[in-house]
């Protein structure tokens, strides 16, 4: 039998697999399952973006291109970063990869040595610690509490820094919490990072999905020094409903970008060529479909908040999200109670019971490092969302 490497053995399997497999079994058996676990927009990719890919195919753009990305796409990203984020980069500092997740892996692989500590605010997107571990780093968690809006402070970060700390992974808007940091909060965190010379991996994939008058501010824009310590991650998956197209990008200091370009030339080579032409259309074309999608998410968010307010009397609570399309639903008041004879001990039990008895799928918070909550998405139709929330309320009422 072939023995797998120590590196791959350190990676934890996804705790959501059992829930997902059970949901798929129910669907295959003809059951109607309302899925709050989705992590992608439920909108089709805008037509002009799809047409750009078709045009690229018709024009014969099906060959290899530069491993780090098409020059025209890099220029479009440079312009986007200048206009949207007040950040100036040279095209050589932009790397196009197979999704933002791939960009995150490349960034961590290029900058983290074995034993380096990486600070990760918690609750976290479940991929962060696994990528850190796969690259030999050590995840160190900074707890963002619900009562503080799921946001960590500069003081919390500073208190966790040791001589081994190399990087902070920073996400705003956040998956799974929907938290959006203010410019003032970000500047205070940047001051700490500058003082201790920490590399910052700034995941900005949900940048366009912000509501309620909040705005996005990139930590790289805090100062020239901070920009030189930051690797900005972004992509087209969430903002342009292009999850399946698999295209993300990063902007980094010249030496880091050069190293990543070299590595990518040996690992994946270029992102598929027609997707890159589609991404050019996304970044430079009509943004009305994107703005309409954000408005739709905003409406759903308001409806969800209204219904969650009504659930507070049932022992459920939540933290109002300002970005992305997720809400962390606090369900720890149900722990210790019973449902259909089973004692509820944590978020996995809540997720399993809701799926089994109410045909509602959601993501247990333990997957994100917070067992007090479950994550629910509003990237589904208003009808399904309202029906699913009513079923969650029924479940809470029936707990004894």
GROMACS .gro file of C-alpha atoms in nm:
model
  400
    1UNK     CA    1   0.000   0.000   0.000
    2UNK     CA    2   0.127   0.348  -0.088
    3UNK     CA    3   0.183   0.562   0.220
    4UNK     CA    4   0.066   0.922   0.191
    5UNK     CA    5   0.296   1.205   0.293
    6UNK     CA    6   0.299   1.366   0.636
    7UNK     CA    7   0.196   1.692   0.469
    8UNK     CA    8  -0.126   1.555   0.328
    9UNK     CA    9  -0.200   1.356   0.644
   10UNK     CA   10  -0.207   1.681   0.842
   11UNK     CA   11  -0.502   1.810   0.640
   12UNK     CA   12  -0.834   1.758   0.815
   13UNK     CA   13  -1.123   1.627   0.605
   14UNK     CA   14  -1.413   1.866   0.564
   15UNK     CA   15  -1.659   1.833   0.852
   16UNK     CA   16  -1.936   1.937   0.614
   17UNK     CA   17  -1.903   1.622   0.401
   18UNK     CA   18  -2.140   1.412   0.612
   19UNK     CA   19  -2.410   1.680   0.602
   20UNK     CA   20  -2.361   1.735   0.228
   21UNK     CA   21  -2.369   1.362   0.153
   22UNK     CA   22  -2.690   1.320   0.353
   23UNK     CA   23  -2.853   1.617   0.177
   24UNK     CA   24  -2.761   1.469  -0.161
   25UNK     CA   25  -2.904   1.131  -0.059
   26UNK     CA   26  -3.234   1.295   0.038
   27UNK     CA   27  -3.248   1.484  -0.292
   28UNK     CA   28  -3.172   1.166  -0.487
   29UNK     CA   29  -3.460   0.998  -0.304
   30UNK     CA   30  -3.694   1.271  -0.425
   31UNK     CA   31  -3.703   1.480  -0.108
   32UNK     CA   32  -3.717   1.857  -0.133
   33UNK     CA   33  -3.422   2.002   0.060
   34UNK     CA   34  -3.388   2.373   0.132
   35UNK     CA   35  -3.019   2.447   0.116
   36UNK     CA   36  -2.882   2.729   0.335
   37UNK     CA   37  -2.530   2.591   0.295
   38UNK     CA   38  -2.461   2.738  -0.048
   39UNK     CA   39  -2.145   2.944  -0.083
   40UNK     CA   40  -2.211   3.085  -0.427
   41UNK     CA   41  -2.452   3.332  -0.589
   42UNK     CA   42  -2.769   3.170  -0.720
   43UNK     CA   43  -2.757   3.392  -1.030
   44UNK     CA   44  -2.639   3.298  -1.377
   45UNK     CA   45  -2.320   3.450  -1.511
   46UNK     CA   46  -2.419   3.770  -1.699
   47UNK     CA   47  -2.477   3.713  -2.070
   48UNK     CA   48  -2.204   3.950  -2.196
   49UNK     CA   49  -1.945   3.756  -1.993
   50UNK     CA   50  -2.060   3.423  -2.134
   51UNK     CA   51  -2.054   3.573  -2.484
   52UNK     CA   52  -1.694   3.686  -2.436
   53UNK     CA   53  -1.592   3.327  -2.366
   54UNK     CA   54  -1.781   3.206  -2.675
   55UNK     CA   55  -1.615   3.474  -2.886
   56UNK     CA   56  -1.275   3.366  -2.755
   57UNK     CA   57  -1.346   3.006  -2.856
   58UNK     CA   58  -1.468   3.112  -3.199
   59UNK     CA   59  -1.154   3.320  -3.245
   60UNK     CA   60  -0.936   3.019  -3.168
   61UNK     CA   61  -0.806   3.141  -2.834
   62UNK     CA   62  -0.758   2.788  -2.707
   63UNK     CA   63  -0.380   2.771  -2.671
   64UNK     CA   64  -0.138   2.817  -2.384
   65UNK     CA   65  -0.081   3.173  -2.264
   66UNK     CA   66   0.161   3.312  -2.007
   67UNK     CA   67   0.140   3.110  -1.682
   68UNK     CA   68   0.075   3.422  -1.474
   69UNK     CA   69  -0.209   3.543  -1.697
   70UNK     CA   70  -0.304   3.732  -2.011
   71UNK     CA   71  -0.146   4.080  -2.026
   72UNK     CA   72  -0.482   4.235  -2.119
   73UNK     CA   73  -0.648   4.081  -1.812
   74UNK     CA   74  -0.364   4.193  -1.588
   75UNK     CA   75  -0.406   4.548  -1.715
   76UNK     CA   76  -0.780   4.533  -1.644
   77UNK     CA   77  -0.705   4.420  -1.287
   78UNK     CA   78  -0.447   4.696  -1.241
   79UNK     CA   79  -0.712   4.950  -1.345
   80UNK     CA   80  -0.972   4.794  -1.116
   81UNK     CA   81  -0.736   4.808  -0.816
   82UNK     CA   82  -0.659   5.174  -0.887
   83UNK     CA   83  -1.022   5.281  -0.937
   84UNK     CA   84  -1.184   5.071  -0.664
   85UNK     CA   85  -0.910   5.049  -0.403
   86UNK     CA   86  -0.669   5.337  -0.469
   87UNK     CA   87  -0.387   5.085  -0.511
   88UNK     CA   88  -0.124   5.117  -0.782
   89UNK     CA   89   0.039   4.803  -0.919
   90UNK     CA   90   0.240   4.709  -1.223
   91UNK     CA   91   0.099   4.422  -1.433
   92UNK     CA   92   0.404   4.216  -1.333
   93UNK     CA   93   0.272   4.221  -0.975
   94UNK     CA   94  -0.057   4.053  -1.074
   95UNK     CA   95  -0.093   3.673  -1.087
   96UNK     CA   96  -0.403   3.508  -1.236
   97UNK     CA   97  -0.481   3.171  -1.077
   98UNK     CA   98  -0.747   2.902  -1.074
   99UNK     CA   99  -0.980   3.074  -0.828
  100UNK     CA  100  -0.914   3.282  -0.518
  101UNK     CA  101  -0.852   2.961  -0.322
  102UNK     CA  102  -0.562   2.882  -0.554
  103UNK     CA  103  -0.430   3.236  -0.512
  104UNK     CA  104  -0.443   3.193  -0.134
  105UNK     CA  105  -0.249   2.868  -0.154
  106UNK     CA  106   0.012   3.027  -0.381
  107UNK     CA  107   0.053   3.324  -0.147
  108UNK     CA  108   0.097   3.113   0.165
  109UNK     CA  109   0.321   2.859  -0.009
  110UNK     CA  110   0.544   3.142  -0.132
  111UNK     CA  111   0.586   3.319   0.204
  112UNK     CA  112   0.550   3.069   0.491
  113UNK     CA  113   0.830   2.842   0.611
  114UNK     CA  114   0.786   2.536   0.835
  115UNK     CA  115   0.713   2.647   1.190
  116UNK     CA  116   0.600   2.999   1.098
  117UNK     CA  117   0.287   3.105   1.284
  118UNK     CA  118  -0.008   3.249   1.095
  119UNK     CA  119  -0.274   3.448   1.281
  120UNK     CA  120  -0.628   3.364   1.171
  121UNK     CA  121  -0.934   3.546   1.310
  122UNK     CA  122  -1.193   3.295   1.429
  123UNK     CA  123  -1.461   3.211   1.306
  124UNK     CA  124  -1.262   3.150   0.989
  125UNK     CA  125  -1.322   3.020   0.641
  126UNK     CA  126  -1.242   2.653   0.689
  127UNK     CA  127  -0.977   2.639   0.413
  128UNK     CA  128  -0.738   2.890   0.575
  129UNK     CA  129  -0.593   2.668   0.849
  130UNK     CA  130  -0.569   2.365   0.622
  131UNK     CA  131  -0.367   2.558   0.362
  132UNK     CA  132  -0.140   2.695   0.636
  133UNK     CA  133  -0.080   2.344   0.769
  134UNK     CA  134  -0.018   2.203   0.422
  135UNK     CA  135   0.258   2.462   0.376
  136UNK     CA  136   0.421   2.373   0.709
  137UNK     CA  137   0.286   2.673   0.898
  138UNK     CA  138   0.113   2.678   1.234
  139UNK     CA  139  -0.239   2.829   1.255
  140UNK     CA  140  -0.290   3.053   1.560
  141UNK     CA  141  -0.646   3.168   1.620
  142UNK     CA  142  -0.764   3.510   1.732
  143UNK     CA  143  -1.121   3.483   1.864
  144UNK     CA  144  -1.373   3.727   1.718
  145UNK     CA  145  -1.669   3.715   1.955
  146UNK     CA  146  -2.031   3.754   1.854
  147UNK     CA  147  -2.084   4.035   2.106
  148UNK     CA  148  -1.811   4.233   1.927
  149UNK     CA  149  -1.971   4.187   1.585
  150UNK     CA  150  -1.737   3.899   1.501
  151UNK     CA  151  -1.447   4.140   1.454
  152UNK     CA  152  -1.103   4.116   1.615
  153UNK     CA  153  -0.922   4.425   1.741
  154UNK     CA  154  -0.569   4.548   1.688
  155UNK     CA  155  -0.499   4.482   2.058
  156UNK     CA  156  -0.613   4.120   2.027
  157UNK     CA  157  -0.382   4.067   1.731
  158UNK     CA  158  -0.088   4.228   1.907
  159UNK     CA  159  -0.140   4.007   2.213
  160UNK     CA  160  -0.107   3.692   1.998
  161UNK     CA  161   0.218   3.790   1.824
  162UNK     CA  162   0.527   3.585   1.910
  163UNK     CA  163   0.877   3.575   1.757
  164UNK     CA  164   0.745   3.302   1.524
  165UNK     CA  165   0.451   3.505   1.389
  166UNK     CA  166   0.491   3.570   1.019
  167UNK     CA  167   0.146   3.641   0.873
  168UNK     CA  168  -0.204   3.766   0.947
  169UNK     CA  169  -0.490   3.638   0.732
  170UNK     CA  170  -0.741   3.921   0.716
  171UNK     CA  171  -1.087   3.899   0.557
  172UNK     CA  172  -1.339   4.177   0.508
  173UNK     CA  173  -1.622   4.114   0.426
  174UNK     CA  174  -1.596   3.786   0.612
  175UNK     CA  175  -1.701   3.434   0.533
  176UNK     CA  176  -1.865   3.296   0.750
  177UNK     CA  177  -1.982   3.595   0.954
  178UNK     CA  178  -2.053   3.871   0.701
  179UNK     CA  179  -1.855   4.115   0.919
  180UNK     CA  180  -1.718   4.427   0.749
  181UNK     CA  181  -1.436   4.620   0.916
  182UNK     CA  182  -1.442   4.999   0.915
  183UNK     CA  183  -1.151   5.198   0.776
  184UNK     CA  184  -1.056   5.308   1.128
  185UNK     CA  185  -1.052   4.948   1.254
  186UNK     CA  186  -0.841   4.841   0.958
  187UNK     CA  187  -0.591   5.125   1.003
  188UNK     CA  188  -0.538   5.028   1.367
  189UNK     CA  189  -0.474   4.667   1.265
  190UNK     CA  190  -0.235   4.788   0.995
  191UNK     CA  191  -0.036   4.986   1.254
  192UNK     CA  192   0.026   4.667   1.450
  193UNK     CA  193   0.122   4.474   1.136
  194UNK     CA  194   0.368   4.745   1.035
  195UNK     CA  195   0.518   4.759   1.384
  196UNK     CA  196   0.587   4.385   1.385
  197UNK     CA  197   0.658   4.352   1.012
  198UNK     CA  198   0.378   4.100   0.959
  199UNK     CA  199   0.282   3.987   0.612
  200UNK     CA  200  -0.091   4.034   0.558
  201UNK     CA  201  -0.292   3.810   0.330
  202UNK     CA  202  -0.599   4.024   0.260
  203UNK     CA  203  -0.883   3.815   0.120
  204UNK     CA  204  -1.119   4.062  -0.052
  205UNK     CA  205  -1.326   3.820  -0.260
  206UNK     CA  206  -1.657   3.954  -0.117
  207UNK     CA  207  -1.555   4.317  -0.169
  208UNK     CA  208  -1.855   4.409  -0.388
  209UNK     CA  209  -2.113   4.239  -0.165
  210UNK     CA  210  -2.163   4.506   0.103
  211UNK     CA  211  -2.492   4.650   0.233
  212UNK     CA  212  -2.641   4.902   0.472
  213UNK     CA  213  -2.419   5.192   0.376
  214UNK     CA  214  -2.092   5.020   0.469
  215UNK     CA  215  -1.793   5.046   0.234
  216UNK     CA  216  -1.493   4.830   0.156
  217UNK     CA  217  -1.143   4.950   0.244
  218UNK     CA  218  -0.833   4.750   0.157
  219UNK     CA  219  -0.568   4.721   0.427
  220UNK     CA  220  -0.305   4.759   0.154
  221UNK     CA  221  -0.424   5.120   0.106
  222UNK     CA  222  -0.330   5.222   0.462
  223UNK     CA  223   0.024   5.326   0.371
  224UNK     CA  224   0.305   5.254   0.122
  225UNK     CA  225   0.470   5.037   0.387
  226UNK     CA  226   0.154   4.835   0.443
  227UNK     CA  227   0.111   4.782   0.071
  228UNK     CA  228   0.460   4.628   0.059
  229UNK     CA  229   0.360   4.388   0.339
  230UNK     CA  230   0.026   4.287   0.187
  231UNK     CA  231  -0.083   4.027  -0.065
  232UNK     CA  232  -0.430   4.118  -0.192
  233UNK     CA  233  -0.655   3.829  -0.295
  234UNK     CA  234  -0.960   3.875  -0.515
  235UNK     CA  235  -1.143   3.719  -0.808
  236UNK     CA  236  -1.459   3.712  -1.016
  237UNK     CA  237  -1.642   3.420  -0.852
  238UNK     CA  238  -1.866   3.602  -0.605
  239UNK     CA  239  -1.906   3.950  -0.754
  240UNK     CA  240  -1.985   3.831  -1.108
  241UNK     CA  241  -2.154   3.495  -1.036
  242UNK     CA  242  -1.861   3.310  -1.194
  243UNK     CA  243  -1.784   3.043  -0.932
  244UNK     CA  244  -1.753   2.759  -1.183
  245UNK     CA  245  -1.526   2.954  -1.415
  246UNK     CA  246  -1.241   2.929  -1.161
  247UNK     CA  247  -1.049   3.252  -1.185
  248UNK     CA  248  -0.892   3.442  -0.900
  249UNK     CA  249  -0.601   3.679  -0.877
  250UNK     CA  250  -0.355   3.830  -0.638
  251UNK     CA  251  -0.156   4.151  -0.623
  252UNK     CA  252   0.175   4.134  -0.439
  253UNK     CA  253   0.517   4.296  -0.402
  254UNK     CA  254   0.735   4.232  -0.706
  255UNK     CA  255   0.957   3.965  -0.550
  256UNK     CA  256   0.660   3.765  -0.420
  257UNK     CA  257   0.472   3.787  -0.749
  258UNK     CA  258   0.781   3.673  -0.939
  259UNK     CA  259   0.824   3.372  -0.711
  260UNK     CA  260   0.457   3.276  -0.744
  261UNK     CA  261   0.469   3.312  -1.122
  262UNK     CA  262   0.763   3.074  -1.132
  263UNK     CA  263   0.589   2.821  -0.908
  264UNK     CA  264   0.263   2.838  -1.103
  265UNK     CA  265   0.450   2.776  -1.427
  266UNK     CA  266   0.542   2.434  -1.286
  267UNK     CA  267   0.215   2.354  -1.106
  268UNK     CA  268  -0.085   2.456  -1.317
  269UNK     CA  269   0.045   2.681  -1.595
  270UNK     CA  270  -0.221   2.930  -1.708
  271UNK     CA  271  -0.586   2.952  -1.609
  272UNK     CA  272  -0.792   2.826  -1.903
  273UNK     CA  273  -0.769   3.085  -2.176
  274UNK     CA  274  -1.138   3.146  -2.254
  275UNK     CA  275  -1.213   3.208  -1.885
  276UNK     CA  276  -0.954   3.485  -1.888
  277UNK     CA  277  -1.132   3.654  -2.178
  278UNK     CA  278  -1.459   3.618  -1.989
  279UNK     CA  279  -1.297   3.783  -1.685
  280UNK     CA  280  -1.185   4.077  -1.900
  281UNK     CA  281  -1.548   4.127  -2.000
  282UNK     CA  282  -1.654   4.106  -1.635
  283UNK     CA  283  -1.406   4.370  -1.521
  284UNK     CA  284  -1.444   4.610  -1.813
  285UNK     CA  285  -1.803   4.558  -1.930
  286UNK     CA  286  -2.148   4.662  -1.809
  287UNK     CA  287  -2.167   4.620  -1.431
  288UNK     CA  288  -2.547   4.657  -1.408
  289UNK     CA  289  -2.606   4.280  -1.368
  290UNK     CA  290  -2.364   4.280  -1.077
  291UNK     CA  291  -2.531   4.581  -0.915
  292UNK     CA  292  -2.872   4.421  -0.959
  293UNK     CA  293  -2.745   4.103  -0.793
  294UNK     CA  294  -2.613   4.299  -0.495
  295UNK     CA  295  -2.950   4.474  -0.462
  296UNK     CA  296  -3.124   4.136  -0.462
  297UNK     CA  297  -2.891   4.010  -0.190
  298UNK     CA  298  -2.960   4.328   0.004
  299UNK     CA  299  -3.336   4.265  -0.010
  300UNK     CA  300  -3.293   3.907   0.104
  301UNK     CA  301  -3.069   4.020   0.387
  302UNK     CA  302  -3.339   4.255   0.515
  303UNK     CA  303  -3.604   3.982   0.495
  304UNK     CA  304  -3.376   3.736   0.675
  305UNK     CA  305  -3.294   3.987   0.948
  306UNK     CA  306  -3.664   4.056   1.004
  307UNK     CA  307  -3.743   3.686   1.041
  308UNK     CA  308  -3.439   3.624   1.264
  309UNK     CA  309  -3.554   3.904   1.494
  310UNK     CA  310  -3.880   3.714   1.539
  311UNK     CA  311  -3.685   3.402   1.637
  312UNK     CA  312  -3.509   3.561   1.934
  313UNK     CA  313  -3.794   3.457   2.162
  314UNK     CA  314  -3.718   3.094   2.066
  315UNK     CA  315  -3.363   3.106   2.201
  316UNK     CA  316  -3.198   3.183   1.869
  317UNK     CA  317  -2.989   3.495   1.802
  318UNK     CA  318  -2.769   3.636   1.529
  319UNK     CA  319  -2.515   3.906   1.447
  320UNK     CA  320  -2.628   4.142   1.173
  321UNK     CA  321  -2.402   4.094   0.868
  322UNK     CA  322  -2.288   4.389   0.658
  323UNK     CA  323  -2.134   4.192   0.374
  324UNK     CA  324  -2.107   3.863   0.182
  325UNK     CA  325  -2.429   3.656   0.191
  326UNK     CA  326  -2.405   3.470   0.520
  327UNK     CA  327  -2.542   3.500   0.873
  328UNK     CA  328  -2.412   3.323   1.180
  329UNK     CA  329  -2.721   3.200   1.365
  330UNK     CA  330  -2.642   3.155   1.735
  331UNK     CA  331  -2.808   2.834   1.852
  332UNK     CA  332  -2.616   2.752   2.171
  333UNK     CA  333  -2.925   2.816   2.385
  334UNK     CA  334  -3.063   2.493   2.239
  335UNK     CA  335  -2.769   2.287   2.364
  336UNK     CA  336  -2.869   2.046   2.638
  337UNK     CA  337  -3.227   2.029   2.509
  338UNK     CA  338  -3.377   1.729   2.331
  339UNK     CA  339  -3.533   1.685   1.990
  340UNK     CA  340  -3.707   1.359   1.900
  341UNK     CA  341  -3.527   1.197   2.194
  342UNK     CA  342  -3.180   1.312   2.090
  343UNK     CA  343  -2.984   1.550   2.310
  344UNK     CA  344  -2.842   1.851   2.128
  345UNK     CA  345  -2.475   1.889   2.214
  346UNK     CA  346  -2.346   2.126   1.947
  347UNK     CA  347  -2.381   2.276   1.601
  348UNK     CA  348  -2.330   1.941   1.423
  349UNK     CA  349  -2.633   1.802   1.607
  350UNK     CA  350  -2.840   2.106   1.511
  351UNK     CA  351  -2.739   2.067   1.145
  352UNK     CA  352  -2.802   1.692   1.143
  353UNK     CA  353  -3.144   1.716   1.312
  354UNK     CA  354  -3.262   1.999   1.088
  355UNK     CA  355  -3.163   1.805   0.778
  356UNK     CA  356  -3.315   1.478   0.899
  357UNK     CA  357  -3.644   1.612   1.032
  358UNK     CA  358  -3.703   1.943   0.852
  359UNK     CA  359  -3.513   1.884   0.527
  360UNK     CA  360  -3.314   2.204   0.585
  361UNK     CA  361  -2.939   2.198   0.510
  362UNK     CA  362  -2.701   2.445   0.672
  363UNK     CA  363  -2.337   2.453   0.780
  364UNK     CA  364  -2.244   2.378   1.142
  365UNK     CA  365  -2.034   2.652   1.298
  366UNK     CA  366  -1.782   2.403   1.434
  367UNK     CA  367  -1.648   2.386   1.076
  368UNK     CA  368  -1.547   2.752   1.114
  369UNK     CA  369  -1.413   2.718   1.467
  370UNK     CA  370  -1.729   2.842   1.643
  371UNK     CA  371  -1.953   2.568   1.778
  372UNK     CA  372  -2.204   2.817   1.922
  373UNK     CA  373  -2.361   2.889   1.582
  374UNK     CA  374  -2.459   2.758   1.241
  375UNK     CA  375  -2.400   2.944   0.915
  376UNK     CA  376  -2.697   3.017   0.694
  377UNK     CA  377  -2.673   3.169   0.348
  378UNK     CA  378  -2.915   3.399   0.173
  379UNK     CA  379  -2.791   3.299  -0.171
  380UNK     CA  380  -3.121   3.125  -0.245
  381UNK     CA  381  -3.464   3.239  -0.355
  382UNK     CA  382  -3.673   3.451  -0.119
  383UNK     CA  383  -3.945   3.186  -0.123
  384UNK     CA  384  -3.709   2.904  -0.023
  385UNK     CA  385  -3.534   3.127   0.228
  386UNK     CA  386  -3.857   3.218   0.409
  387UNK     CA  387  -3.982   2.861   0.406
  388UNK     CA  388  -3.650   2.736   0.541
  389UNK     CA  389  -3.641   2.997   0.817
  390UNK     CA  390  -3.993   2.898   0.920
  391UNK     CA  391  -3.877   2.537   0.947
  392UNK     CA  392  -3.582   2.643   1.164
  393UNK     CA  393  -3.826   2.830   1.389
  394UNK     CA  394  -4.046   2.518   1.411
  395UNK     CA  395  -3.743   2.314   1.508
  396UNK     CA  396  -3.650   2.558   1.788
  397UNK     CA  397  -4.009   2.553   1.921
  398UNK     CA  398  -4.012   2.175   1.928
  399UNK     CA  399  -3.690   2.140   2.126
  400UNK     CA  400  -3.759   2.040   2.487
   0.00000   0.00000   0.00000
